[in-house]
Coordinates of C-alpha atoms and ligand atoms in Angstrom, one line a residue:
M20 CA -24.6 -20.8 2.7
P21 CA -21.9 -18.5 0.6
R22 CA -20.5 -16.4 1.7
L23 CA -21.0 -12.8 0.3
P24 CA -18.5 -9.6 -0.4
S25 CA -19.4 -8.1 2.7
S26 CA -18.7 -11.0 5.6
P27 CA -15.2 -10.7 6.7
A28 CA -14.3 -14.2 6.4
F29 CA -15.1 -14.1 2.6
W30 CA -11.7 -12.6 2.4
R31 CA -9.4 -15.3 3.1
S32 CA -5.2 -14.1 1.5
P33 CA -3.6 -14.1 5.0
V34 CA -1.1 -11.8 2.8
R35 CA -3.8 -8.7 4.0
G36 CA -3.0 -7.0 7.1
P37 CA -1.7 -3.6 8.8
W38 CA 1.7 -4.8 8.1
F39 CA 1.3 -4.7 4.2
T40 CA -1.5 -1.9 4.1
S41 CA 1.0 0.2 5.6
V42 CA 4.1 -0.6 3.6
L43 CA 2.2 -0.1 0.4
G44 CA 0.7 3.0 1.9
L45 CA 3.6 4.4 2.6
V46 CA 5.7 4.3 -0.8
L47 CA 2.5 5.8 -2.4
L48 CA 2.5 8.8 0.5
V49 CA 6.1 10.0 -0.9
G50 CA 4.8 8.4 -4.8
I51 CA 1.5 10.5 -5.2
G52 CA 3.2 13.5 -3.4
V53 CA 5.8 13.2 -5.9
L54 CA 2.8 13.1 -8.8
F55 CA 1.1 16.1 -7.5
V56 CA 3.9 18.2 -7.3
T57 CA 5.4 17.3 -11.0
G58 CA 1.7 17.5 -11.8
L59 CA 1.1 20.8 -11.2
L60 CA 4.5 22.4 -12.3
S61 CA 3.4 20.4 -15.9
Y62 CA 0.1 22.4 -16.0
A63 CA 2.0 25.9 -15.1
A64 CA 4.3 24.8 -18.1
Y65 CA 1.9 25.6 -20.3
N66 CA 1.6 28.9 -19.0
P67 CA -2.2 29.0 -19.2
G68 CA -2.5 32.1 -17.2
L69 CA -1.1 33.8 -20.3
A70 CA -3.8 33.4 -23.3
G71 CA -7.2 31.7 -24.1
V72 CA -5.0 29.9 -26.2
N73 CA -3.2 27.6 -23.7
D74 CA -5.4 27.2 -21.0
K75 CA -7.2 24.4 -21.3
T76 CA -9.6 25.3 -18.3
P77 CA -10.6 28.5 -17.9
G78 CA -12.8 28.1 -15.2
K79 CA -9.8 26.9 -12.9
G80 CA -10.4 30.0 -10.6
L81 CA -9.1 29.8 -7.1
L82 CA -7.1 26.9 -8.2
G83 CA -4.7 28.3 -10.8
L84 CA -3.1 31.3 -7.6
Y85 CA -0.1 29.6 -7.6
L86 CA 0.8 30.1 -11.6
F87 CA 4.3 31.2 -12.3
A88 CA 6.4 32.4 -15.0
W89 CA 8.2 29.5 -16.4
P90 CA 11.5 29.4 -16.6
T91 CA 13.9 28.5 -20.1
R92 CA 16.7 27.0 -17.8
P93 CA 17.8 24.6 -17.0
V94 CA 16.6 23.3 -20.7
W95 CA 16.3 19.8 -19.6
L96 CA 13.9 21.4 -17.3
Y97 CA 10.5 20.4 -18.4
R98 CA 11.9 16.7 -19.9
L99 CA 12.9 15.6 -15.4
T100 CA 9.8 17.1 -14.5
Q101 CA 7.4 15.4 -17.3
G102 CA 9.0 12.8 -17.1
A103 CA 9.4 11.7 -13.4
H104 CA 5.6 12.5 -13.5
V105 CA 5.0 9.7 -16.5
T106 CA 7.2 7.1 -15.5
L107 CA 6.7 7.0 -11.9
G108 CA 3.0 7.0 -12.2
V109 CA 3.6 3.8 -15.1
T110 CA 5.9 2.1 -11.5
L111 CA 3.7 3.3 -9.3
V112 CA 0.0 1.0 -10.5
P113 CA 1.3 -2.3 -9.0
V114 CA 1.4 -0.5 -5.7
L115 CA -2.0 1.1 -5.8
L116 CA -3.5 -2.4 -7.0
A117 CA -2.0 -3.8 -4.2
K118 CA -3.6 -1.2 -2.3
L119 CA -6.5 -1.4 -3.1
W120 CA -6.6 -5.6 -2.9
S121 CA -5.5 -5.1 0.0
V122 CA -8.1 -2.8 1.6
V123 CA -10.6 -4.6 -0.2
P124 CA -12.8 -6.3 2.4
K125 CA -13.3 -2.2 3.4
L126 CA -14.8 -1.8 0.0
F127 CA -17.4 -3.9 0.5
A128 CA -18.0 -3.7 3.9
L129 CA -21.9 -3.3 5.4
P130 CA -23.9 -1.5 6.7
P131 CA -22.8 1.0 4.4
V132 CA -22.7 3.5 7.0
R133 CA -22.8 3.1 10.6
S134 CA -22.8 7.1 11.6
L135 CA -22.1 10.5 10.5
A136 CA -18.3 10.0 11.3
H137 CA -18.5 7.1 9.1
A138 CA -20.5 8.6 6.5
L139 CA -18.6 11.4 5.9
E140 CA -14.9 8.5 5.6
R141 CA -16.8 6.3 2.9
L142 CA -17.3 9.1 1.1
S143 CA -13.9 10.5 1.1
L144 CA -12.9 7.1 0.5
L145 CA -14.6 6.8 -2.3
L146 CA -13.1 10.2 -3.1
L147 CA -10.0 9.0 -2.6
V148 CA -10.6 5.2 -5.1
G149 CA -12.3 7.1 -7.8
G150 CA -10.2 9.8 -7.8
G151 CA -6.7 7.9 -7.8
L152 CA -8.4 4.8 -10.5
F153 CA -9.3 8.1 -12.2
E154 CA -6.2 10.0 -12.1
F155 CA -3.9 6.6 -13.2
T156 CA -6.5 5.9 -15.8
T157 CA -6.7 9.2 -18.0
G158 CA -2.6 9.8 -17.5
I159 CA -2.2 6.3 -19.1
L160 CA -4.7 6.8 -22.2
N161 CA -2.9 9.6 -22.2
I162 CA 0.0 8.7 -23.0
Q163 CA -0.6 5.0 -24.9
L164 CA -3.2 6.7 -27.3
D165 CA -2.2 9.7 -27.9
Y166 CA -3.9 12.3 -27.0
V167 CA -7.5 9.5 -26.6
F168 CA -9.7 13.0 -25.2
P169 CA -8.3 15.3 -27.6
G170 CA -8.8 18.9 -25.9
S171 CA -10.3 17.7 -22.7
F172 CA -7.2 15.0 -20.5
Y173 CA -6.4 18.5 -19.5
P174 CA -9.4 19.9 -17.4
L175 CA -10.1 16.0 -17.3
H176 CA -6.9 15.4 -15.3
F177 CA -6.1 18.9 -13.8
Y178 CA -9.9 19.0 -12.3
G179 CA -9.7 15.2 -11.0
A180 CA -6.0 16.0 -9.3
W181 CA -7.6 18.0 -7.4
V182 CA -10.5 16.0 -6.1
F183 CA -7.9 13.0 -5.6
F184 CA -5.5 14.6 -3.8
A185 CA -7.9 16.8 -1.5
A186 CA -9.2 13.5 -0.5
F187 CA -5.3 11.9 -0.8
L188 CA -4.0 14.2 1.6
A189 CA -6.8 13.6 4.5
H190 CA -6.3 9.8 4.1
A191 CA -2.7 10.4 4.2
A192 CA -3.6 13.0 7.3
L193 CA -5.3 10.3 8.9
K194 CA -4.1 7.0 8.6
T195 CA 0.6 8.1 8.1
P196 CA 0.1 7.9 11.9
A197 CA -1.0 4.6 12.0
A198 CA 1.5 3.0 9.3
L199 CA 3.9 4.6 11.0
R200 CA 3.2 3.1 14.1
N201 CA 2.3 -0.3 12.7
L202 CA 5.7 -0.4 10.8
R203 CA 7.2 0.4 14.2
D204 CA 5.5 -1.9 16.2
L205 CA 5.6 -4.9 13.8
R206 CA 9.1 -4.7 12.6
G207 CA 11.0 -6.7 15.4
E208 CA 9.1 -9.6 15.3
H209 CA 8.3 -9.2 11.7
R210 CA 12.5 -9.6 11.6
T211 CA 12.9 -12.1 13.7
Q212 CA 9.7 -14.5 12.1
Q213 CA 10.7 -13.3 9.1
A214 CA 8.3 -12.3 7.4
Q215 CA 5.6 -15.2 8.4
L216 CA 2.0 -15.2 8.0
P217 CA -0.3 -14.6 10.0
D218 CA 0.6 -11.1 9.9
P219 CA 2.4 -10.0 12.9
G220 CA -0.1 -6.5 13.7
Q221 CA -2.7 -9.9 15.1
H222 CA -0.6 -10.4 17.5
A223 CA 0.6 -7.1 18.2
G224 CA -2.0 -7.7 21.2
A225 CA -4.2 -4.8 19.6
P226 CA -8.0 -5.9 19.0
R227 CA -8.6 -7.5 16.0
D228 CA -9.0 -5.0 13.0
E229 CA -10.4 -5.1 9.8
L230 CA -8.0 -5.9 7.4
T231 CA -6.7 -9.5 8.5
S232 CA -9.3 -12.4 7.5
P233 CA -10.8 -14.1 10.7
E234 CA -10.3 -16.6 9.3
P235 CA -7.1 -16.7 7.1
G236 CA -6.2 -19.8 4.1
P237 CA -3.6 -21.2 4.1
P238 CA -0.2 -19.8 2.8
T239 CA 0.8 -19.4 -0.4
V240 CA 3.2 -16.4 -0.4
S241 CA 5.2 -14.5 2.3
R242 CA 4.1 -11.4 3.1
R243 CA 7.5 -10.1 2.0
G244 CA 7.0 -12.5 -0.6
A245 CA 3.8 -10.7 -2.2
L246 CA 5.7 -7.2 -1.5
G247 CA 8.4 -8.7 -3.6
V248 CA 5.9 -9.4 -6.9
V249 CA 4.3 -5.5 -6.1
G250 CA 7.7 -4.4 -6.9
G251 CA 9.4 -7.2 -9.4
G252 CA 5.9 -4.9 -11.1
S253 CA 7.1 -2.0 -10.5
L254 CA 10.1 -2.0 -11.4
L255 CA 10.1 -4.4 -14.8
L256 CA 7.9 -1.0 -15.5
F257 CA 10.1 1.3 -14.7
A258 CA 12.6 -0.9 -16.6
T259 CA 10.3 -0.7 -19.6
T260 CA 8.9 3.0 -19.6
A261 CA 12.3 5.2 -18.3
G262 CA 13.9 5.1 -21.9
R263 CA 11.5 7.1 -23.5
G264 CA 13.2 9.8 -21.9
F265 CA 16.4 9.2 -23.9
D266 CA 17.9 8.9 -27.3
G267 CA 20.2 6.1 -28.6
P268 CA 20.0 2.7 -27.3
L269 CA 17.7 3.8 -24.1
R270 CA 15.4 4.5 -25.7
E271 CA 14.9 1.1 -27.2
T272 CA 14.4 -0.2 -23.5
A273 CA 11.3 1.0 -23.6
L274 CA 9.1 -1.4 -24.7
L275 CA 6.2 -0.5 -23.3
A276 CA 5.2 2.8 -24.3
P277 CA 5.2 4.7 -27.4
H278 CA 7.9 6.5 -28.3
G279 CA 10.3 4.5 -26.7
G280 CA 11.9 1.9 -29.2
P281 CA 13.8 3.0 -32.5
E282 CA 14.0 6.0 -33.7
P283 CA 12.1 6.5 -37.0
G284 CA 14.2 6.4 -40.1
A285 CA 17.2 8.1 -40.8
G286 CA 18.8 11.4 -41.2
P287 CA 18.9 14.3 -39.2
G288 CA 15.5 14.1 -39.3
A289 CA 15.4 11.0 -37.2
F290 CA 13.7 11.4 -34.4
Q291 CA 10.5 11.1 -32.4
I292 CA 7.7 12.8 -33.8
N293 CA 4.8 13.2 -32.4
K294 CA 1.9 14.7 -35.1
T295 CA 3.0 13.9 -38.6
A296 CA 2.4 16.6 -41.1
R297 CA 0.6 14.1 -42.6
V298 CA -2.0 13.8 -39.8
A299 CA -1.7 17.5 -39.4
G300 CA -3.8 17.9 -42.9
I301 CA -0.5 19.5 -43.8
D302 CA -0.1 20.0 -47.7
A303 CA 3.2 20.5 -49.3
R304 CA 1.4 22.9 -51.8
E305 CA 1.3 25.4 -48.5
T306 CA 4.5 25.0 -47.5
A307 CA 5.9 25.1 -51.3
E308 CA 8.9 28.1 -51.4
E309 CA 6.4 30.0 -53.4
N310 CA 3.3 29.2 -51.5
W311 CA 4.7 30.0 -47.7
R312 CA 5.0 33.0 -46.0
L313 CA 5.7 34.2 -42.6
V314 CA 2.9 36.9 -41.6
V315 CA 5.1 39.0 -38.4
E316 CA 3.0 41.3 -36.8
G317 CA 4.2 43.5 -33.6
R318 CA 3.8 47.6 -33.2
G319 CA 5.4 48.8 -35.3
G320 CA 3.5 47.0 -38.3
T321 CA 3.4 43.6 -40.2
V322 CA 6.4 42.0 -42.4
R323 CA 5.2 39.3 -44.7
L324 CA 9.3 36.6 -45.5
T325 CA 9.4 34.2 -47.5
R326 CA 11.6 31.4 -46.3
A327 CA 14.7 33.2 -48.4
E328 CA 14.1 36.6 -47.1
L329 CA 13.6 34.6 -43.6
L330 CA 17.2 32.5 -44.7
R331 CA 19.2 36.2 -44.8
L332 CA 18.4 37.4 -41.2
P333 CA 21.0 36.1 -38.9
L334 CA 20.5 32.8 -37.9
H335 CA 21.6 31.3 -35.1
G336 CA 22.0 27.5 -33.2
A337 CA 20.9 26.0 -29.9
E338 CA 20.7 22.9 -28.7
L339 CA 17.8 21.9 -27.2
P340 CA 15.4 18.6 -26.5
I341 CA 11.9 17.6 -27.4
A342 CA 10.3 17.2 -23.7
C343 CA 6.6 16.1 -24.5
V344 CA 3.7 16.2 -22.3
E345 CA 3.5 12.5 -22.6
G346 CA 6.6 11.9 -20.9
W347 CA 8.7 10.8 -23.6
S348 CA 11.7 13.4 -24.8
T349 CA 14.6 13.3 -27.1
S350 CA 18.5 14.9 -26.0
D351 CA 19.8 18.2 -26.9
Q352 CA 19.0 18.4 -31.1
P353 CA 21.3 21.1 -32.7
W354 CA 18.3 23.7 -34.2
R355 CA 19.4 26.5 -36.5
G356 CA 17.2 29.7 -36.9
V357 CA 16.2 33.1 -36.6
R358 CA 16.1 33.9 -32.8
L359 CA 12.8 35.1 -31.3
R360 CA 13.9 38.2 -30.9
D361 CA 15.2 39.7 -33.4
L362 CA 12.0 38.8 -35.2
A363 CA 10.4 40.8 -31.9
A364 CA 12.9 43.4 -33.5
L365 CA 11.6 43.1 -36.9
V366 CA 9.0 44.8 -35.7
G367 CA 9.8 47.5 -33.8
H368 CA 9.8 46.1 -30.5
D369 CA 13.1 46.5 -28.0
P370 CA 14.6 42.9 -27.6
D371 CA 15.4 43.4 -24.3
H372 CA 12.3 44.0 -23.4
A373 CA 9.8 42.4 -26.0
P374 CA 7.0 41.2 -25.6
D375 CA 4.8 37.4 -25.8
V376 CA 4.0 36.5 -29.2
L377 CA 0.8 34.1 -30.5
V378 CA 2.5 31.3 -32.7
E379 CA -0.1 30.1 -34.5
S380 CA 0.4 27.3 -37.5
L381 CA -0.5 26.2 -40.7
Q382 CA -2.5 23.5 -38.6
R383 CA -6.6 24.4 -38.9
H384 CA -7.4 22.0 -36.8
G385 CA -6.6 20.5 -33.6
S386 CA -5.5 21.4 -30.1
F387 CA -2.3 22.4 -30.5
R388 CA -2.3 24.6 -33.9
R389 CA -1.1 27.4 -32.2
A390 CA 0.2 28.7 -28.5
A391 CA 1.1 31.4 -26.7
L392 CA 4.8 32.4 -25.5
R393 CA 5.7 34.1 -22.5
A394 CA 7.8 37.6 -22.3
N395 CA 11.3 35.7 -21.0
Q396 CA 10.6 32.9 -23.9
V397 CA 11.0 35.3 -26.0
R398 CA 13.9 37.0 -25.3
D399 CA 16.0 34.2 -24.1
P400 CA 18.5 34.1 -26.8
R401 CA 18.0 30.3 -27.4
S402 CA 14.3 30.3 -28.9
L403 CA 14.2 30.0 -31.9
L404 CA 12.5 29.6 -35.0
A405 CA 14.3 27.5 -36.7
L406 CA 14.3 26.3 -39.9
F407 CA 17.2 24.1 -40.0
V408 CA 17.6 21.2 -37.1
G409 CA 20.8 19.1 -37.5
G410 CA 22.0 21.0 -40.2
A411 CA 19.7 19.7 -42.8
P412 CA 16.5 22.2 -43.0
L413 CA 13.2 20.8 -41.4
T414 CA 11.6 17.4 -42.4
P415 CA 7.5 17.5 -43.1
D416 CA 6.9 16.2 -40.3
H417 CA 9.3 17.9 -37.4
G418 CA 7.5 21.1 -38.8
Y419 CA 9.4 22.4 -42.3
P420 CA 9.4 25.3 -43.3
A421 CA 9.2 26.8 -39.6
R422 CA 8.6 25.6 -36.4
V423 CA 9.4 27.2 -32.6
I424 CA 11.8 25.6 -30.3
V425 CA 12.1 27.0 -26.8
P426 CA 14.3 25.7 -23.7
A427 CA 12.6 24.0 -20.8
A428 CA 8.8 24.6 -22.5
P429 CA 6.6 21.2 -23.0
G430 CA 6.2 19.8 -26.4
V431 CA 3.0 21.8 -27.3
L432 CA 4.4 24.9 -27.1
N433 CA 7.6 24.0 -29.5
T434 CA 4.7 25.2 -32.8
K435 CA 4.8 23.3 -36.2
W436 CA 4.6 24.6 -39.6
V437 CA 4.5 28.2 -38.2
A438 CA 2.9 30.8 -40.1
R439 CA 2.0 33.5 -38.5
M440 CA 3.1 35.4 -35.1
T441 CA 1.6 38.2 -33.5
F442 CA 4.1 40.4 -30.8
G443 CA 2.1 42.2 -28.5
D444 CA 1.4 41.9 -24.4
L445 CA -1.2 39.3 -23.7
Ligands
MTE509 N1 1.1 22.5 -35.6 C1 1.8 21.8 -34.5 N2 2.8 21.8 -33.6 C2 2.6 20.8 -32.5 C3 1.7 19.8 -32.5 C4 0.3 20.1 -32.9 O1 0.3 18.8 -33.3 N3 0.3 20.9 -34.2 N4 2.3 19.2 -31.4 C5 3.4 20.0 -30.6 C6 3.3 18.3 -29.6 S1 3.0 17.9 -28.0 C7 4.5 18.2 -29.5 S2 5.5 17.2 -28.0 C8 6.1 18.3 -30.7 C9 6.2 17.2 -31.3 O2 7.8 17.9 -32.1 P1 8.3 16.9 -33.1 O3 7.0 16.4 -33.6 O4 9.3 17.6 -33.6 O5 9.0 16.1 -32.5 O6 5.9 18.9 -31.4 C10 4.4 20.9 -31.4 N5 4.2 21.4 -31.9
MO510 MO1 3.5 16.9 -27.1

């Protein structure tokens, strides 16, 4: 009679066992903890609590309780937190898959439910495995396919993260003590046997666990070798992803993800572009000198400025990166333009007490055509309505005639092709 996956003997790999699962589990404990914290930081960086236009999850309720005003220093803050979030997520994929592989006999075990406690445990495992696969899949699709779920990525990934993390915490609380014990108890034996199969856990006098095959097949690789394959896979992913956070030769090492490889084009505007002017539907006629006007509104009234008039205001420089939620970023670029605080002053606000601002683009469709900035971002003297980068006027793709650039903020807050700014408490 053929064996079914529900039979423990169906699963023959001698690599499976408590030691292998414990090592992977502890790596994920640390890694997923970091993913969760950097993910929450990323969410806060959008300032979703500030205004409806920034908020893709209006139903967040208590989950938004921790939100805080995202700081403007150090300028590389979001570059670091989001680069770490995405790079670590990609790097952990082999570990996650190996961990699931190592416990797969349990997922098929029958009867599906033995008692109420067992039913609860299985439900939490369902949320854990489902939630984990869901978070990794949505995250990777988002960086690979450039916003496949327009607008809906944020709610999916955000609520999914909380479901996943709740199940993860429960699982970690239940399993970490045993995982640590497994490693400690098995370490000495492990050393002397040089990771020979079968799993040392089988000889530790412990009752047979559900992970170890009762009829292991012949070994083809040692447990350490198997871990080496997983670690090697992670290392390969890391090495072909991490470079997306740097300019020049390092970016060229990022073969696997978009915004890796060579910089686009040549000249001062030759750094990574998120959406081109064409994709955003920006018509060259609207941005031409004779047609484009910047409308600035505030307590003291409304002014309309041509580009030539903007150029007569005091211009300031700031060296700031672009750091996208997708995990790629540029080095600091030399921007030049009018300070946001000076624009607030132009419409009747004391620059040191300048309020929030709503920035709107010429773009008519798409979730990032407008964004709200918080007062602390407006007041920072390095926050600019940039007109130049690298000593030349902005290129159309980088937001000509004018774009916002704010220190430490996620890319989405740096609105391109700006048409209107409304200062006031949001
Ligand atoms: N109007 C508008 N501004 C925008 C966007 C957009 O889609 N439309 N994308 C934002 C995102 S997600 C990023 S990462 C940065 C990228 O700026 P860059 O293309 O100049 O590198 O622009 C931001 N500004
Ligand atoms: Mo972005």
